[in-house]
């Protein structure tokens, strides 16, 4: 509390209490009143501001200590040694209970290296630096080759990739010959048949040249996203990643998935989605100093010590927190002046008093402190390299943790014999850790997701190994034109019913509201998720038969069109016309009697209880209608109907039937698969035995997934699996 008060006079508490600042106080109260807050709320707000006493929610006392070492290496040892002591002492603590907070990503390198050397699990949750990851550099190098064969640096990186199996000696010979002849590496490889290379080397060279030739033939027609996935699959790069140890594989695939999001952002913003255009924009990003944002998930992956910036730790809590490199000019950092400062005379806002940069750094330090539940440890050292010794952070002085004149620091041990004690501590920690903590993580060592979807359950049922690829490793896969077409049709129909609701005089309710049969708006449980559009009465008699023209439907179709992943221009044209034909028949069928739609894209979270545990299944219902006072749940399919549905084919709608009553407090009257290809419907309703069987299947699947065992189930279906090329158990 006293530490925060150092950010006066910009705090509201100070301004309201300062008798010399009556004008400022009046202004604040005026602003509060201008927000239409009633008097009682103003008084409560002011009273709350005046009383900022912090009260701990946990019983007992926490531990706050400062660790000092002679240099950076000693600081790293002291931190890891204290983690060792705490882990051995607190038998309930897992690796996830420890966090090392740094002010900047660069300060984390030494801690990552030391934890790696000690064989301890850790996860570096950097917020920047995606473009410097080796897996991304590999992809970019190959893309550069497709744009310019003679980019020798890119070629050299590609030739070093493990799946091409070039030896160091072969690469040296290729490079030497290229320099001697003043050729690019590509030219050298192209002349391999006429040069003195052994047959095995020539075979490897031909493999690379054929891959480049294959992709060059399609690079003009394919988008950047398609070319990236073509490289990953055709080269064997993706298969190589999935064969790495589990935690390393997840990390690399995580980087790839984040890069693919960057690619998708580019494709959405540009008409020209080519490799060349992407590389041009990417080069401008790098020139501007952009390093690529990272969005790591602290809840994902196996248990590990978390290393992250203070910024990245906002909103998170850990049992034990280590704030490291607590020295001036590191925390707080030096202020960076704006390159072009705006004159104060041109600024309309009232500028705050004091050192704004220092106050912001102080707030960040407060964030770091409040991440800890039981133990908070600060570490620093006077020697971080360079000619000048460092002083402890002024924030440690302000918190009375050190004396600025002659720092009295609590150290873990004296410096004598620190090397041997550190080694002994590490040996003790590793020896007492569970087997999977001191060796590579087993495949089963993963976090159970907070919820499962029907897609996940279906994937696990078909083949647990496929589930591993898709939902644990999250291997990027090529899209399919038929899926793009399906998304287009779903989006078009959603927009159509939004337009109809608008013309009926119905509004779109907030996500936590819905209209019951009486027309009033009532609250429901927070089970809704996603971007559902719920239609509710707008205070007037609705138009039961609104008019929509076919041309308007076509317009919605063009707005919703997904242009990606079609096999060819001809196939894309064929699907585009097919969609128009389907919508025409759909329009003629319903134009005189549109269904009474309650919601579109309705999200839900279904909780199923078993033996005191709750399992959550999350999903989205395409359309919810009201027919005869009961709910009618509709799912669109872009295929042909089946003569008779099996239980497995009913599963998706059975889950919807289980979830709907909690959303609407109404009875489900029917379930419908609407087949768009021929505009026919298959309607049914799950029986009590079927619903019970569905619940039992969900519980069984979840229990199996929790075990972390994903055995392959090869079958004739393997040839249609997205992971056919990288699965060693596939059945041809």
XYZ file of C-alpha atoms in Angstrom:
732
model
C 0.000 0.000 0.000
C 2.760 2.437 0.920
C 4.632 1.422 -2.241
C 1.643 2.230 -4.478
C 1.216 5.626 -2.825
C 4.570 6.644 -4.307
C 2.681 7.131 -7.558
C 0.962 10.197 -6.060
C -0.272 12.754 -7.034
C -1.938 11.070 -10.018
C -3.936 8.692 -7.873
C -7.611 9.491 -7.314
C -7.203 8.856 -3.586
C -4.579 11.574 -3.289
C -6.557 14.045 -5.368
C -9.714 13.589 -3.308
C -7.811 13.947 -0.023
C -5.661 16.899 -1.005
C -7.228 20.027 0.474
C -4.983 22.179 -1.670
C -6.509 20.657 -4.755
C -10.169 21.593 -4.223
C -10.542 22.417 -7.872
C -9.283 18.979 -8.857
C -11.634 17.316 -6.363
C -14.615 19.217 -7.731
C -13.645 18.252 -11.229
C -13.461 14.549 -10.340
C -16.864 14.638 -8.655
C -18.251 16.509 -11.649
C -16.909 13.854 -13.982
C -18.430 11.113 -11.872
C -21.805 12.857 -11.954
C -21.516 13.420 -15.695
C -21.432 9.659 -16.060
C -25.001 9.638 -14.659
C -24.032 7.887 -11.452
C -26.473 8.587 -8.652
C -25.399 10.306 -5.425
C -25.247 7.165 -3.311
C -22.995 5.454 -5.823
C -20.773 8.566 -5.987
C -20.376 8.586 -2.216
C -19.622 4.857 -2.182
C -17.111 5.280 -4.981
C -15.362 8.157 -3.206
C -15.395 6.236 0.093
C -13.883 3.253 -1.687
C -11.159 5.411 -3.134
C -10.338 6.906 0.263
C -9.991 3.448 1.838
C -7.514 1.373 -0.153
C -6.350 -0.896 2.654
C -5.337 -4.280 1.264
C -6.617 -7.346 3.075
C -5.177 -10.794 2.353
C -7.676 -13.533 1.506
C -5.361 -16.401 2.471
C -4.669 -17.375 6.045
C -1.143 -17.531 7.394
C 1.929 -15.540 6.390
C 3.688 -15.569 3.072
C 7.440 -15.480 2.596
C 9.188 -12.505 0.970
C 12.967 -12.733 0.519
C 15.732 -11.139 -1.496
C 18.462 -13.311 -3.024
C 21.786 -11.684 -3.819
C 24.717 -13.200 -5.688
C 28.078 -11.925 -6.930
C 27.211 -12.105 -10.625
C 24.519 -13.212 -13.064
C 25.640 -16.855 -13.026
C 25.442 -16.847 -9.241
C 21.972 -15.305 -9.338
C 20.758 -18.030 -11.684
C 22.199 -20.686 -9.350
C 20.582 -19.059 -6.314
C 17.146 -18.971 -7.957
C 17.254 -22.582 -9.124
C 18.640 -23.702 -5.775
C 15.726 -22.037 -3.993
C 13.283 -23.687 -6.397
C 14.970 -26.987 -5.551
C 14.556 -26.389 -1.811
C 10.908 -25.385 -2.139
C 10.054 -28.313 -4.407
C 11.574 -30.839 -2.037
C 10.012 -29.177 0.992
C 6.513 -28.657 -0.421
C 5.385 -32.116 -1.531
C 2.106 -30.741 -2.891
C 3.791 -28.230 -5.187
C 4.011 -29.052 -8.879
C 6.297 -27.471 -11.445
C 3.416 -25.237 -12.522
C 3.486 -23.599 -9.097
C 6.804 -21.879 -9.895
C 7.185 -18.785 -12.051
C 10.273 -16.771 -12.964
C 9.283 -13.234 -13.979
C 11.575 -11.079 -16.104
C 11.172 -7.464 -17.156
C 12.303 -8.192 -20.732
C 12.634 -11.378 -22.778
C 16.422 -11.013 -23.067
C 16.795 -11.495 -19.312
C 15.344 -15.018 -19.552
C 18.102 -16.619 -21.660
C 20.429 -17.566 -18.806
C 17.588 -19.031 -16.728
C 16.354 -21.102 -19.665
C 19.867 -22.434 -20.298
C 20.413 -23.314 -16.632
C 17.076 -25.117 -16.293
C 17.777 -26.983 -19.515
C 21.210 -28.035 -18.268
C 19.700 -29.167 -14.961
C 17.150 -31.301 -16.816
C 14.220 -29.480 -15.209
C 10.992 -28.903 -17.160
C 10.380 -25.282 -18.081
C 8.296 -23.280 -20.523
C 9.430 -19.899 -21.783
C 6.294 -17.882 -22.485
C 7.880 -15.156 -24.604
C 5.562 -12.505 -26.024
C 7.761 -11.684 -29.024
C 10.199 -13.473 -31.269
C 8.078 -15.806 -33.406
C 9.973 -14.938 -36.592
C 13.303 -15.949 -35.064
C 12.188 -19.484 -34.177
C 14.132 -22.087 -36.230
C 10.971 -23.770 -37.498
C 9.690 -20.443 -38.908
C 13.090 -19.602 -40.405
C 13.002 -22.972 -42.204
C 9.589 -22.242 -43.721
C 10.579 -18.734 -44.791
C 13.799 -20.053 -46.358
C 11.844 -22.468 -48.535
C 9.346 -19.787 -49.562
C 12.250 -17.587 -50.631
C 13.459 -20.388 -52.894
C 10.089 -20.515 -54.628
C 10.375 -16.794 -55.278
C 14.079 -16.833 -56.226
C 15.968 -20.085 -56.891
C 19.295 -18.306 -56.579
C 18.860 -17.251 -52.953
C 21.838 -19.338 -51.815
C 21.515 -18.577 -48.108
C 17.950 -19.845 -48.154
C 19.008 -22.910 -50.150
C 21.779 -23.700 -47.671
C 19.301 -23.612 -44.779
C 16.891 -25.895 -46.660
C 19.670 -28.375 -47.471
C 20.499 -28.552 -43.767
C 17.022 -29.820 -42.903
C 17.267 -33.358 -41.452
C 14.770 -34.973 -43.835
C 17.048 -34.322 -46.830
C 19.919 -36.169 -45.049
C 22.833 -34.186 -46.512
C 26.064 -34.763 -44.611
C 28.258 -31.887 -43.534
C 30.911 -32.957 -46.031
C 28.399 -32.939 -48.902
C 27.276 -29.424 -48.017
C 30.882 -28.240 -47.830
C 31.599 -29.696 -51.277
C 28.500 -28.066 -52.767
C 29.344 -24.692 -51.229
C 32.969 -24.869 -52.293
C 32.055 -25.710 -55.894
C 29.486 -22.898 -55.979
C 32.134 -20.386 -54.846
C 34.710 -21.725 -57.283
C 32.379 -21.492 -60.277
C 30.628 -18.303 -59.087
C 27.332 -20.183 -59.260
C 24.394 -20.110 -56.920
C 23.794 -23.278 -54.922
C 20.760 -23.977 -57.100
C 22.857 -23.812 -60.267
C 25.441 -26.084 -58.689
C 22.816 -28.657 -57.812
C 21.280 -28.440 -61.273
C 24.658 -29.337 -62.802
C 25.148 -32.257 -60.417
C 24.728 -34.875 -63.186
C 27.770 -33.496 -64.974
C 29.906 -33.133 -61.855
C 31.887 -35.562 -59.757
C 29.316 -36.344 -57.051
C 28.646 -39.864 -55.815
C 25.284 -41.487 -56.707
C 23.880 -41.117 -53.187
C 24.547 -37.366 -53.154
C 23.007 -36.988 -56.623
C 19.920 -38.823 -55.425
C 19.490 -36.361 -52.537
C 19.999 -33.399 -54.851
C 17.364 -34.683 -57.289
C 14.907 -35.091 -54.393
C 15.254 -31.425 -53.454
C 15.115 -30.178 -57.050
C 11.974 -32.214 -57.771
C 10.268 -30.812 -54.666
C 11.094 -27.235 -55.675
C 9.980 -27.912 -59.261
C 6.678 -29.388 -58.090
C 5.834 -26.402 -55.932
C 7.041 -23.849 -58.462
C 4.491 -25.191 -60.927
C 1.640 -24.252 -58.597
C 3.037 -21.222 -56.759
C 1.298 -18.744 -59.085
C -2.137 -20.253 -58.555
C -1.929 -21.269 -54.902
C -2.143 -18.950 -51.897
C 0.667 -18.537 -49.399
C -1.181 -20.710 -46.858
C -1.556 -23.538 -49.330
C 2.121 -23.355 -50.290
C 3.289 -23.440 -46.662
C 1.261 -26.579 -45.961
C 2.366 -28.120 -49.264
C 5.993 -27.728 -48.182
C 5.355 -29.083 -44.679
C 3.614 -32.189 -45.997
C 5.451 -32.959 -49.252
C 8.944 -32.485 -47.827
C 8.345 -34.677 -44.771
C 9.025 -31.719 -42.461
C 5.730 -32.155 -40.622
C 6.336 -35.870 -40.106
C 9.789 -35.094 -38.745
C 8.320 -32.682 -36.164
C 5.674 -35.154 -34.983
C 8.407 -37.732 -34.337
C 10.237 -35.441 -31.897
C 9.792 -35.931 -28.135
C 6.271 -34.949 -27.152
C 6.989 -31.615 -25.441
C 9.337 -30.487 -28.243
C 6.836 -31.512 -30.895
C 4.069 -29.504 -29.243
C 6.293 -26.467 -28.993
C 7.319 -26.546 -32.666
C 3.765 -27.167 -33.853
C 2.588 -24.320 -31.640
C 4.993 -21.960 -33.429
C 3.778 -23.231 -36.801
C 0.142 -22.722 -35.854
C 0.832 -19.149 -34.763
C 2.687 -18.471 -38.009
C -0.278 -19.888 -39.936
C -2.518 -17.387 -38.126
C -0.205 -14.626 -39.368
C -0.543 -16.062 -42.879
C -4.342 -16.156 -42.575
C -4.363 -12.524 -41.455
C -2.365 -11.638 -44.563
C -4.713 -13.599 -46.820
C -7.795 -11.932 -45.322
C -6.359 -8.448 -45.894
C -4.973 -8.908 -49.422
C -6.485 -9.754 -52.776
C -3.046 -10.924 -53.913
C -2.398 -13.931 -51.651
C 0.766 -15.050 -53.430
C 4.061 -16.108 -51.900
C 5.822 -13.138 -53.491
C 3.398 -10.597 -52.033
C 3.630 -12.189 -48.597
C 7.436 -12.162 -48.646
C 7.432 -8.497 -49.666
C 5.195 -7.594 -46.723
C 7.159 -9.869 -44.411
C 10.426 -8.133 -45.381
C 8.908 -4.750 -44.525
C 7.888 -6.127 -41.122
C 11.421 -7.293 -40.400
C 12.893 -3.978 -41.581
C 10.623 -2.127 -39.159
C 11.981 -4.201 -36.267
C 8.978 -6.511 -35.936
C 9.899 -9.909 -34.510
C 6.497 -11.598 -34.538
C 4.112 -11.860 -31.615
C 3.810 -15.025 -29.589
C 0.681 -16.067 -27.736
C 1.765 -19.005 -25.574
C -0.818 -20.727 -23.413
C 0.396 -21.078 -19.794
C -2.283 -23.707 -19.185
C -1.202 -25.925 -22.079
C 1.413 -28.611 -22.223
C 3.073 -30.690 -19.520
C 3.834 -29.372 -16.050
C 6.763 -26.972 -16.184
C 8.341 -23.987 -14.462
C 6.977 -20.912 -16.212
C 9.371 -18.195 -17.382
C 7.559 -15.099 -18.604
C 7.596 -11.322 -18.637
C 5.785 -9.304 -16.005
C 3.490 -8.029 -18.758
C 2.666 -11.616 -19.738
C 1.936 -12.553 -16.122
C -1.004 -10.178 -15.784
C -4.059 -12.101 -14.617
C -2.053 -15.193 -13.617
C -1.148 -16.489 -10.142
C 1.523 -18.887 -8.926
C 2.389 -20.386 -5.575
C 5.998 -19.216 -5.749
C 7.184 -16.259 -7.801
C 10.778 -15.232 -8.524
C 11.251 -11.677 -9.825
C 14.787 -11.704 -11.207
C 17.386 -9.156 -12.371
C 16.064 -6.628 -9.875
C 18.637 -3.907 -10.592
C 18.334 -0.342 -11.783
C 18.228 0.163 -15.552
C 16.703 -3.321 -15.839
C 13.729 -2.887 -13.522
C 12.875 -0.045 -13.720
C 14.095 0.209 -17.294
C 15.467 3.383 -18.834
C 12.824 5.630 -20.333
C 12.663 5.674 -24.099
C 11.923 9.129 -25.404
C 9.610 9.580 -28.351
C 11.588 10.216 -31.510
C 9.280 13.097 -32.371
C 7.852 14.668 -29.232
C 4.542 16.503 -29.422
C 4.799 20.028 -27.964
C 2.795 20.350 -24.747
C 0.951 23.363 -26.190
C -0.632 21.073 -28.796
C -1.872 18.523 -26.268
C -5.470 19.117 -25.192
C -5.476 16.611 -22.326
C -4.320 17.554 -18.842
C -0.839 16.081 -18.506
C -0.213 14.073 -15.323
C 2.394 15.249 -12.884
C 5.521 13.309 -11.967
C 7.659 10.815 -13.871
C 5.142 8.929 -15.987
C 7.618 6.234 -17.079
C 8.759 5.517 -13.523
C 5.188 5.355 -12.288
C 4.286 2.847 -15.003
C 7.323 0.728 -14.079
C 6.236 0.880 -10.445
C 2.801 -0.406 -11.424
C 4.435 -3.279 -13.276
C 6.502 -4.109 -10.220
C 3.295 -4.198 -8.197
C 1.859 -6.617 -10.783
C 4.914 -8.853 -10.313
C 4.511 -8.870 -6.525
C 0.820 -9.696 -6.615
C 1.297 -12.806 -8.783
C 2.574 -14.751 -5.739
C 0.288 -16.721 -3.419
C 2.737 -18.016 -0.786
C 6.325 -17.142 -1.661
C 7.807 -14.037 -3.314
C 11.533 -13.905 -4.065
C 13.578 -11.085 -5.587
C 17.042 -11.724 -6.964
C 19.849 -9.463 -8.137
C 23.619 -9.254 -8.512
C 26.010 -6.327 -8.849
C 27.808 -7.865 -11.839
C 25.936 -8.436 -15.116
C 29.012 -7.828 -17.263
C 30.310 -4.442 -18.291
C 32.568 -2.043 -16.475
C 30.082 -0.720 -13.928
C 28.492 -2.556 -11.057
C 24.732 -2.553 -10.723
C 22.733 -1.200 -7.816
C 19.649 -2.948 -6.454
C 16.404 -1.735 -7.955
C 15.021 1.408 -6.379
C 11.763 -0.521 -5.976
C 13.428 -2.904 -3.523
C 14.587 0.155 -1.586
C 11.108 1.690 -1.648
C 9.661 -1.547 -0.250
C 12.252 -1.556 2.571
C 13.696 -4.823 1.318
C 17.210 -3.418 0.970
C 19.053 -0.361 2.235
C 20.130 1.926 -0.590
C 23.308 3.011 1.180
C 24.614 -0.374 2.264
C 22.353 -3.170 1.012
C 21.799 -5.878 3.582
C 20.630 -8.840 1.582
C 19.283 -12.184 2.614
C 21.282 -14.726 0.601
C 20.435 -18.413 0.381
C 23.933 -19.415 1.600
C 27.391 -17.935 1.832
C 29.409 -17.894 -1.372
C 31.895 -20.507 -0.135
C 31.420 -23.793 -1.876
C 28.482 -22.508 -3.907
C 29.336 -24.639 -6.951
C 29.265 -27.922 -5.075
C 26.131 -26.983 -3.128
C 24.352 -26.048 -6.339
C 25.314 -29.334 -7.978
C 24.297 -31.272 -4.857
C 20.962 -29.432 -4.761
C 20.268 -30.239 -8.398
C 21.166 -33.891 -7.930
C 18.870 -34.091 -4.913
C 16.026 -32.408 -6.767
C 16.361 -34.596 -9.840
C 16.765 -37.761 -7.779
C 13.614 -37.053 -5.751
C 11.509 -35.934 -8.702
C 9.054 -38.264 -10.423
C 10.586 -40.183 -13.289
C 8.943 -38.055 -15.979
C 10.351 -34.853 -14.450
C 13.974 -35.883 -14.926
C 13.645 -37.529 -18.316
C 11.664 -36.820 -21.458
C 7.956 -36.405 -20.941
C 5.862 -39.384 -21.772
C 3.118 -39.058 -24.330
C 0.478 -39.178 -21.613
C 1.936 -36.156 -19.779
C -0.487 -33.525 -21.036
C -3.184 -31.238 -19.729
C -6.740 -32.462 -19.994
C -8.621 -29.778 -21.963
C -11.240 -27.777 -20.108
C -13.892 -29.029 -22.489
C -14.352 -31.380 -25.420
C -16.336 -30.896 -28.613
C -18.269 -33.378 -30.700
C -15.469 -33.175 -33.278
C -12.928 -34.202 -30.642
C -15.077 -37.034 -29.344
C -15.674 -38.310 -32.882
C -11.956 -38.150 -33.704
C -11.074 -40.088 -30.542
C -13.735 -42.685 -31.293
C -12.465 -43.251 -34.846
C -8.785 -43.329 -33.932
C -7.166 -42.085 -30.693
C -3.910 -41.563 -32.578
C -5.713 -39.212 -34.975
C -7.060 -37.355 -31.927
C -3.477 -36.950 -30.709
C -2.376 -35.404 -34.006
C -5.378 -33.095 -34.305
C -6.142 -31.984 -30.751
C -3.017 -32.514 -28.634
C -0.168 -31.830 -31.051
C -2.475 -29.634 -33.167
C -0.692 -30.468 -36.411
C -1.546 -27.928 -39.148
C -3.508 -29.546 -41.957
C -4.420 -28.570 -45.460
C -7.908 -27.259 -45.903
C -10.399 -28.736 -48.329
C -12.614 -27.008 -50.829
C -15.655 -28.891 -49.579
C -15.081 -27.466 -46.065
C -14.740 -23.933 -47.431
C -17.999 -24.466 -49.301
C -19.694 -25.742 -46.132
C -18.578 -22.672 -44.155
C -19.890 -20.449 -46.945
C -23.341 -22.059 -46.872
C -23.554 -21.922 -43.067
C -22.584 -18.232 -42.988
C -25.027 -17.378 -45.773
C -27.971 -18.998 -44.005
C -27.060 -17.327 -40.714
C -27.058 -13.912 -42.409
C -30.321 -14.734 -44.179
C -32.131 -15.446 -40.905
C -30.614 -12.349 -39.292
C -32.067 -10.316 -42.174
C -35.448 -12.018 -41.810
C -35.476 -11.339 -38.068
C -34.712 -7.689 -38.695
C -37.609 -7.399 -41.141
C -39.914 -9.228 -38.790
C -39.272 -6.533 -36.238
C -37.277 -8.798 -33.984
C -34.124 -7.624 -32.246
C -30.928 -9.474 -31.531
C -30.691 -10.206 -27.820
C -27.443 -10.207 -25.811
C -25.731 -13.544 -25.402
C -27.028 -14.084 -21.854
C -30.661 -13.348 -22.765
C -33.385 -15.083 -24.704
C -37.094 -14.657 -25.271
C -39.452 -17.204 -23.795
C -42.778 -18.098 -25.308
C -44.450 -15.156 -23.584
C -42.144 -12.677 -25.265
C -40.479 -11.410 -22.073
C -36.718 -11.404 -21.734
C -35.268 -13.481 -18.919
C -31.771 -14.467 -17.792
C -30.283 -17.876 -18.478
C -27.217 -19.647 -17.197
C -23.886 -18.566 -18.641
C -23.862 -21.557 -20.957
C -23.871 -19.504 -24.129
C -20.630 -19.197 -26.001
C -19.440 -17.936 -29.351
C -21.347 -15.529 -31.553
C -24.902 -16.753 -31.333
C -27.603 -14.503 -32.750
C -30.720 -14.714 -30.578
C -33.940 -13.148 -31.793
C -36.373 -11.596 -29.332
C -39.392 -9.307 -29.441
C -38.715 -5.605 -30.043
C -41.875 -4.201 -28.452
C -44.184 -4.446 -31.469
C -46.228 -7.070 -33.284
C -43.783 -8.957 -35.518
C -44.310 -9.436 -39.250
C -44.837 -13.188 -39.542
C -44.090 -13.354 -43.271
C -41.294 -10.896 -44.149
C -40.143 -10.481 -47.740
C -36.631 -11.234 -48.964
C -35.666 -11.225 -52.632
C -33.580 -13.979 -54.200
C -31.037 -11.380 -55.351
C -30.529 -10.392 -51.711
C -29.839 -14.020 -50.820
C -27.261 -14.171 -53.605
C -25.716 -11.003 -52.211
C -25.351 -12.610 -48.781
C -23.804 -15.627 -50.488
C -21.168 -13.486 -52.209
C -20.369 -11.738 -48.906
C -19.879 -15.102 -47.207
C -17.892 -16.838 -49.944
C -14.784 -18.699 -48.691
C -12.240 -18.636 -51.493
C -9.637 -21.067 -50.154
C -8.428 -24.630 -50.662
C -10.232 -25.589 -53.883
C -8.334 -28.036 -56.083
C -8.474 -25.819 -59.164
C -10.130 -22.762 -60.626
C -12.575 -25.030 -62.429
C -13.536 -26.782 -59.172
C -13.955 -23.431 -57.430
C -16.229 -22.212 -60.239
C -18.230 -25.438 -60.057
C -18.798 -25.094 -56.301
C -19.664 -21.420 -56.615
C -22.447 -22.210 -59.081
C -23.558 -25.181 -56.977
C -24.108 -22.878 -54.009
C -26.279 -20.533 -56.046
C -28.353 -23.474 -57.290
C -28.849 -24.790 -53.740
C -29.892 -21.368 -52.443
C -32.371 -20.912 -55.262
C -34.136 -24.175 -54.392
C -33.924 -23.323 -50.653
C -35.468 -19.914 -51.319
C -38.326 -21.289 -53.417
C -39.063 -23.886 -50.736
C -39.276 -21.431 -47.818
C -40.088 -17.972 -49.257
C -43.809 -18.163 -48.439
C -43.383 -19.743 -45.004
C -40.032 -19.029 -43.365
C -39.373 -21.090 -40.206
C -39.752 -19.381 -36.834
C -36.073 -19.174 -35.920
C -35.141 -18.562 -32.294
C -31.362 -18.474 -32.711
C -28.575 -19.183 -35.167
C -25.093 -20.460 -34.341
C -26.228 -21.092 -30.768
C -23.304 -22.003 -28.543
C -23.636 -24.273 -25.525
C -21.673 -25.964 -22.756
C -23.103 -29.284 -21.653
C -21.999 -30.549 -18.229
C -22.256 -34.257 -17.546
C -21.691 -35.640 -14.044
C -20.097 -38.951 -13.194
C -18.883 -40.094 -9.768
C -18.723 -36.529 -8.469
C -16.795 -35.211 -11.469
C -18.156 -32.944 -14.182
C -17.241 -33.216 -17.850
C -17.976 -30.390 -20.266
C -18.878 -30.770 -23.917
C -18.952 -27.552 -25.917
C -20.542 -27.003 -29.298
C -22.668 -24.859 -31.558
C -26.171 -25.485 -32.950
C -26.663 -24.203 -36.500
C -30.292 -23.206 -35.962
C -32.909 -23.359 -33.218
C -36.556 -23.158 -34.372
C -39.817 -23.107 -32.484
C -42.532 -25.461 -33.779
C -45.728 -26.068 -31.834
C -44.233 -24.652 -28.650
C -41.253 -27.007 -28.758
C -37.667 -26.619 -29.883
C -36.519 -27.885 -33.264
C -32.726 -28.213 -33.528
C -31.344 -28.030 -37.060
C -27.885 -28.959 -38.337
C -26.927 -28.230 -41.961
C -25.102 -30.851 -44.015
C -23.512 -30.293 -47.428
C -23.947 -33.858 -48.590
C -26.629 -36.338 -49.579
C -29.009 -37.850 -46.992
C -28.753 -41.387 -45.684
C -31.654 -43.821 -45.988
C -31.364 -44.740 -42.330
C -29.281 -43.096 -39.601
C -27.099 -45.234 -37.337
C -26.562 -44.298 -33.697
C -23.088 -42.979 -34.564
C -24.583 -40.666 -37.192
C -27.129 -39.379 -34.659
C -24.545 -38.592 -31.976
C -24.033 -34.926 -32.846
C -27.729 -34.052 -32.610
C -28.182 -36.215 -29.510
C -25.600 -34.022 -27.770
C -27.584 -30.968 -28.903
C -30.751 -32.518 -27.466
C -29.019 -33.002 -24.111
C -27.779 -29.393 -24.069
C -30.828 -27.458 -25.318
C -33.119 -27.726 -22.252
C -30.524 -25.986 -20.059
C -30.345 -23.132 -22.561
C -34.046 -22.535 -23.132
C -35.852 -24.351 -20.306
C -38.101 -25.820 -22.989
C -38.728 -29.271 -24.371
C -37.007 -30.430 -27.534
C -39.571 -31.603 -30.078
C -37.348 -32.793 -32.908
C -33.813 -33.017 -34.288
C -33.178 -32.303 -37.952
C -30.318 -32.918 -40.360
C -30.956 -30.523 -43.248
C -29.157 -31.778 -46.368
C -28.481 -28.771 -48.564
C -27.449 -30.686 -51.681
C -31.041 -31.711 -52.406
C -32.866 -29.568 -49.799
C -34.303 -32.527 -47.895
C -34.621 -33.120 -44.160
C -34.155 -36.152 -41.948
C -36.040 -35.630 -38.700
C -35.984 -37.705 -35.515
C -35.871 -37.409 -31.724
C -33.527 -39.156 -29.356
C -35.131 -41.699 -27.052
C -34.265 -41.847 -23.319
C -32.106 -44.985 -23.856
C -30.242 -43.242 -26.695
C -29.613 -40.127 -24.593
C -28.374 -42.246 -21.683
C -26.102 -44.171 -24.040
C -24.749 -40.861 -25.373
C -23.923 -39.681 -21.842
C -22.161 -42.950 -21.072
C -20.138 -42.734 -24.289
C -18.992 -39.212 -23.415
C -17.929 -40.295 -19.916
C -16.090 -43.354 -21.273
C -14.273 -41.280 -23.889
C -13.253 -38.626 -21.353
C -11.939 -41.245 -18.921
C -9.820 -42.777 -21.681
C -8.492 -39.391 -22.815
C -7.541 -38.559 -19.206
C -5.243 -41.601 -19.177
C -3.259 -40.022 -22.000
C -3.070 -43.213 -24.026
C -3.748 -42.800 -27.739
C -3.309 -46.146 -29.494
C -3.664 -46.191 -33.299
C -6.679 -47.866 -34.917
C -5.607 -48.381 -38.541
C -8.418 -49.201 -40.957
C -9.605 -48.618 -44.497
C -10.485 -45.079 -43.392
C -6.790 -44.192 -43.072
C -6.547 -43.097 -46.707
C -8.978 -40.236 -45.966
C -7.232 -39.135 -42.765
C -5.610 -35.678 -42.737
C -2.524 -37.228 -41.154
C -2.072 -40.139 -43.551
C 1.331 -38.901 -44.767
C 2.851 -38.572 -41.295
C 1.300 -41.571 -39.531
C 3.584 -44.570 -39.172
C 0.609 -46.854 -38.397
C -1.475 -46.015 -41.480
C -3.160 -48.741 -43.467
C -2.672 -48.231 -47.198
